[in-house]
PDB file of C-alpha atoms and ligand atoms in Angstrom:
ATOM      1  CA  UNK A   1       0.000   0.000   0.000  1.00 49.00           C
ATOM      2  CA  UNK A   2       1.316   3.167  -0.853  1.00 64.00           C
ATOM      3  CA  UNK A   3       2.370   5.873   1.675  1.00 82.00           C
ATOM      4  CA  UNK A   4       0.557   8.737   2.674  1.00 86.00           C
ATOM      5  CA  UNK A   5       4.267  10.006   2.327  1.00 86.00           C
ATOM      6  CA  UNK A   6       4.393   8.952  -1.119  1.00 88.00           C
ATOM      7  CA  UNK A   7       0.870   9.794  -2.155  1.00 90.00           C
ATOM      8  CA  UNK A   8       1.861  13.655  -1.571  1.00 90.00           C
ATOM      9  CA  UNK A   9       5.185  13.126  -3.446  1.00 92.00           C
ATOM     10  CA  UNK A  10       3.370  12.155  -6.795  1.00 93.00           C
ATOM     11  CA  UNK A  11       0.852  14.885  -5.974  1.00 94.00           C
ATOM     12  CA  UNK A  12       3.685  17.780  -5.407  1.00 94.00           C
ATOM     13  CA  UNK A  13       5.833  16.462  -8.405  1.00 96.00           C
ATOM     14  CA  UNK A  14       2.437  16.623 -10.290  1.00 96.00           C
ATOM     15  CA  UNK A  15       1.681  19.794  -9.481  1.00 96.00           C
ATOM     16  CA  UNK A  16       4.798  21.214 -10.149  1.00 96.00           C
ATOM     17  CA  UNK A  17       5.205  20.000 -13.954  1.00 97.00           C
ATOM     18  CA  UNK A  18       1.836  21.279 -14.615  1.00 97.00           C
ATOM     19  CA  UNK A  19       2.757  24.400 -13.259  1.00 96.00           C
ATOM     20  CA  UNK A  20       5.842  24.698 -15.612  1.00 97.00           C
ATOM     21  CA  UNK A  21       4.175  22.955 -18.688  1.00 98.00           C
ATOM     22  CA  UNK A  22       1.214  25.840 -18.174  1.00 97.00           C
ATOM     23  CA  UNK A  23       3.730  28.476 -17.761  1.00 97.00           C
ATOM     24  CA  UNK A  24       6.712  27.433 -20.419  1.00 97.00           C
ATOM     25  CA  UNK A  25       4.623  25.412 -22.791  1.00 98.00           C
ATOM     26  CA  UNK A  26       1.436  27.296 -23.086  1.00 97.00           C
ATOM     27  CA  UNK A  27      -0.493  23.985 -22.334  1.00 96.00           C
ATOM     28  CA  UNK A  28      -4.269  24.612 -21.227  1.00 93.00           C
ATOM     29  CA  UNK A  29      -5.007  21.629 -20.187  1.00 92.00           C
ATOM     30  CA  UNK A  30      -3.737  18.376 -19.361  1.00 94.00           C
ATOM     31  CA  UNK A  31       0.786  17.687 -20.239  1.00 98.00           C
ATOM     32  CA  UNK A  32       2.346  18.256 -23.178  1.00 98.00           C
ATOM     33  CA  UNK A  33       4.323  15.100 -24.417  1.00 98.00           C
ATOM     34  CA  UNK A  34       7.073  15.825 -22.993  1.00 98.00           C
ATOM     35  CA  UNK A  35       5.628  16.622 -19.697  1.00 98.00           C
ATOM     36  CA  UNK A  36       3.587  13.969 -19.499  1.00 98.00           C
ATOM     37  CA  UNK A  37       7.015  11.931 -20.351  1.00 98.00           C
ATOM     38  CA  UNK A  38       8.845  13.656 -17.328  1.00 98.00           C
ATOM     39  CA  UNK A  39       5.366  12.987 -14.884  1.00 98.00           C
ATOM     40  CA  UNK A  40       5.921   9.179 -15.391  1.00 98.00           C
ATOM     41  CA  UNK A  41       9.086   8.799 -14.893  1.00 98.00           C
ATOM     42  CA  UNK A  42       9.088  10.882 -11.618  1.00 97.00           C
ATOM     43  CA  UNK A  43       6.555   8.404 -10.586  1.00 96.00           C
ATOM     44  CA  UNK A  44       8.105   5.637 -12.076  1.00 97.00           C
ATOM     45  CA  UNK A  45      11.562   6.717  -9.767  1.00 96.00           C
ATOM     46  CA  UNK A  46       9.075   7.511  -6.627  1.00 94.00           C
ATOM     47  CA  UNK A  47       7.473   4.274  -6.734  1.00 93.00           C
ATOM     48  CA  UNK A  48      11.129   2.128  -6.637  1.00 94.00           C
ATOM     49  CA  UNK A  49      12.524   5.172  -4.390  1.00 93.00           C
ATOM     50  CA  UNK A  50      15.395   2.743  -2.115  1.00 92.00           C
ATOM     51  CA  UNK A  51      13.919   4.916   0.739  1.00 90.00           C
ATOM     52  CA  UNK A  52      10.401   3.859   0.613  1.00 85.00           C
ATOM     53  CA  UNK A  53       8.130   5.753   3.471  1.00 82.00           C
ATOM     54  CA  UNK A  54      11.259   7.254   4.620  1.00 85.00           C
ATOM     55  CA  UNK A  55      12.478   9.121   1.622  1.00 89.00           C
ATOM     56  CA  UNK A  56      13.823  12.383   1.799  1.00 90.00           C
ATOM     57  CA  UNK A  57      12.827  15.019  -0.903  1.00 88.00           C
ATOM     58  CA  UNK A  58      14.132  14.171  -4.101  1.00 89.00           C
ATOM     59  CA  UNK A  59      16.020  17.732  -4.208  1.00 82.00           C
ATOM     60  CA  UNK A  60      17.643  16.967  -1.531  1.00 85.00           C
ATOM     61  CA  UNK A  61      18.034  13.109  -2.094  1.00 91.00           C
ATOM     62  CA  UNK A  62      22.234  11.996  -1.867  1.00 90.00           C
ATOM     63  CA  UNK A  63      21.716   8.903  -4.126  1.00 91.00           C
ATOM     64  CA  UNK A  64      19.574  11.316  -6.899  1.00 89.00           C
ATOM     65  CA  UNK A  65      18.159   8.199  -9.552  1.00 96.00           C
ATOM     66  CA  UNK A  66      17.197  10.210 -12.207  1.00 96.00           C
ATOM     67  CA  UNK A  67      18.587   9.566 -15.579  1.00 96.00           C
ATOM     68  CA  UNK A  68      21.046  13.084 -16.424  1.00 95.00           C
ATOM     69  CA  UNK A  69      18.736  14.269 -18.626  1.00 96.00           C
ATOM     70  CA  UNK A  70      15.131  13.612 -16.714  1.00 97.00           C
ATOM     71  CA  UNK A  71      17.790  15.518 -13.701  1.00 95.00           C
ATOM     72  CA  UNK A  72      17.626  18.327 -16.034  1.00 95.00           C
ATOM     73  CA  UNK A  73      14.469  18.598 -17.016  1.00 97.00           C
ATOM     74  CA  UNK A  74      13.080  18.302 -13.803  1.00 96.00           C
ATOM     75  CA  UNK A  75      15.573  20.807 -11.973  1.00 94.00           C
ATOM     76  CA  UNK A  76      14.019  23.203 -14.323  1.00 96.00           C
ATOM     77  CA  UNK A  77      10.557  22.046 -13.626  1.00 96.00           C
ATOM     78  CA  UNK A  78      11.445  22.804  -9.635  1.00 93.00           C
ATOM     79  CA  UNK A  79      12.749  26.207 -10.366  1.00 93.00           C
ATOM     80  CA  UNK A  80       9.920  27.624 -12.251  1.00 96.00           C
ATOM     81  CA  UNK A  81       7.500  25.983 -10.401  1.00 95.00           C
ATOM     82  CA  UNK A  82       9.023  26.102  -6.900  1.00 91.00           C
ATOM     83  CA  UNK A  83       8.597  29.955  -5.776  1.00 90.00           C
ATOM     84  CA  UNK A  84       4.950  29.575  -7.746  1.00 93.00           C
ATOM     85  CA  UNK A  85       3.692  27.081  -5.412  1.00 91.00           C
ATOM     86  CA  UNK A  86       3.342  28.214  -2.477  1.00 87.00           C
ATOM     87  CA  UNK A  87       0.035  30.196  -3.327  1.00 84.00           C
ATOM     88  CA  UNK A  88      -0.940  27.668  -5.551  1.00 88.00           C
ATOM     89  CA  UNK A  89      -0.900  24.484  -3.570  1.00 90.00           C
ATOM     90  CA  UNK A  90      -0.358  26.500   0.264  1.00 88.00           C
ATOM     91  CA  UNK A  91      -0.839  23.033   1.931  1.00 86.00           C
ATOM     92  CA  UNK A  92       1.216  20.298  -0.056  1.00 87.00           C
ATOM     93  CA  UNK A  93       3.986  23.183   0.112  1.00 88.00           C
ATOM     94  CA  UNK A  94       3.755  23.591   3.586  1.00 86.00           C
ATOM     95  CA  UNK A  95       4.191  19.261   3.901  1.00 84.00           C
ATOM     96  CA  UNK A  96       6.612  19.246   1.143  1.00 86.00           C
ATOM     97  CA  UNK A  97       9.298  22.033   3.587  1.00 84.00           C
ATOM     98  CA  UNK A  98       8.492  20.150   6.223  1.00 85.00           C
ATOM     99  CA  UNK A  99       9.162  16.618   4.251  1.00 87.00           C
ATOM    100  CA  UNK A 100      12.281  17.974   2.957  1.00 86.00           C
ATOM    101  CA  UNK A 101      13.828  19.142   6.342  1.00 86.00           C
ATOM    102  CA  UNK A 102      13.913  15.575   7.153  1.00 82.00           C
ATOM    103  CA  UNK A 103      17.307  13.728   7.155  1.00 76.00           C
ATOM    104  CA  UNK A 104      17.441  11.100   4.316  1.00 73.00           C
ATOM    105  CA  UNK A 105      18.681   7.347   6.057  1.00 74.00           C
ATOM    106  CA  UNK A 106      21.751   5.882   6.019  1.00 69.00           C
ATOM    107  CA  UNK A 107      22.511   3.853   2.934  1.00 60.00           C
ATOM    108  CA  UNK A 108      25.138   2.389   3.494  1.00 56.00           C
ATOM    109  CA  UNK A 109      28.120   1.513   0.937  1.00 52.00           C
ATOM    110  CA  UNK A 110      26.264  -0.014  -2.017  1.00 51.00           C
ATOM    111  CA  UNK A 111      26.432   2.452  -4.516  1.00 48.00           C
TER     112      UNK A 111
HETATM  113  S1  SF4 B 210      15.898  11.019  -6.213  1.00 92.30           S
HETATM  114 FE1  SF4 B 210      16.269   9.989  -4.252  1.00 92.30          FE
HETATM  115  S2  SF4 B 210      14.424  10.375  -3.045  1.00 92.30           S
HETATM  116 FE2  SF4 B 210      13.911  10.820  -5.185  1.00 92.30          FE
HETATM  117  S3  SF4 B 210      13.060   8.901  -5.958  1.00 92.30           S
HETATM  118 FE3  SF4 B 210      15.263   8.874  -6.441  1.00 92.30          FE
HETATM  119  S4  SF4 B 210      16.226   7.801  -4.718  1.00 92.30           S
HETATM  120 FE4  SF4 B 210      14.169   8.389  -4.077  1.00 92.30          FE
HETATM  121 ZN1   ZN B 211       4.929  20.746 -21.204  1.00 92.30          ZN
END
């Protein structure tokens, strides 16, 4: 069953590229393909995240799974979208600093 944790992950991630794909691509409603492209695979990464429940943000993840150029895409997804959240979506912002002020685990030497 899927975390309350990770429920508001794929909602703030989701939020966020709609945001940018409004804003940058001039979509009305729905993703663009490329968007929509980025959205799964940021769910696809969330749902195999190594931390399960106890996963720190992905911004401020040390392990960072994204393929280099999803990274890139989606660091610019977080800084368009990232100061124009917080009157958009006041609540999963205010979960989402306090999620990322948590300290990712230990994990170990395996990578
Ligand atoms: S970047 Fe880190 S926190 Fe985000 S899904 Fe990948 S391993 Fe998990
Ligand atoms: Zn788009």
């Amino acid at each position: 069953m899927e975390s309350k944790r990770l429920a508001r992950e794929r909602k703030t991630v989701e939020a966020m590229i709609r945001i940018y794909c409004r804003g940058q691509h001039g979509t009305r409603a729905g993703l663009c393909a490329e968007c929509g492209e980025l959205l799964a695979y940021a769910h696809e990464r969330l749902e195999r995240c190594r931390f399960g429940a106890d996963k720190p943000t992905c911004a401020n993840c040390p392990v960072h799974c994204y393929r280099p150029a999803m990274r890139e895409r989606i660091r610019a997804v977080m800084r368009y979208a990232g100061p124009r959240m917080s009157y958009r979506h006041p609540v999963l912002t205010l979960y989402h600093f306090l999620d990322s002020r948590r300290k990712p685990p230990q994990t170990g030497n395996d990578e």
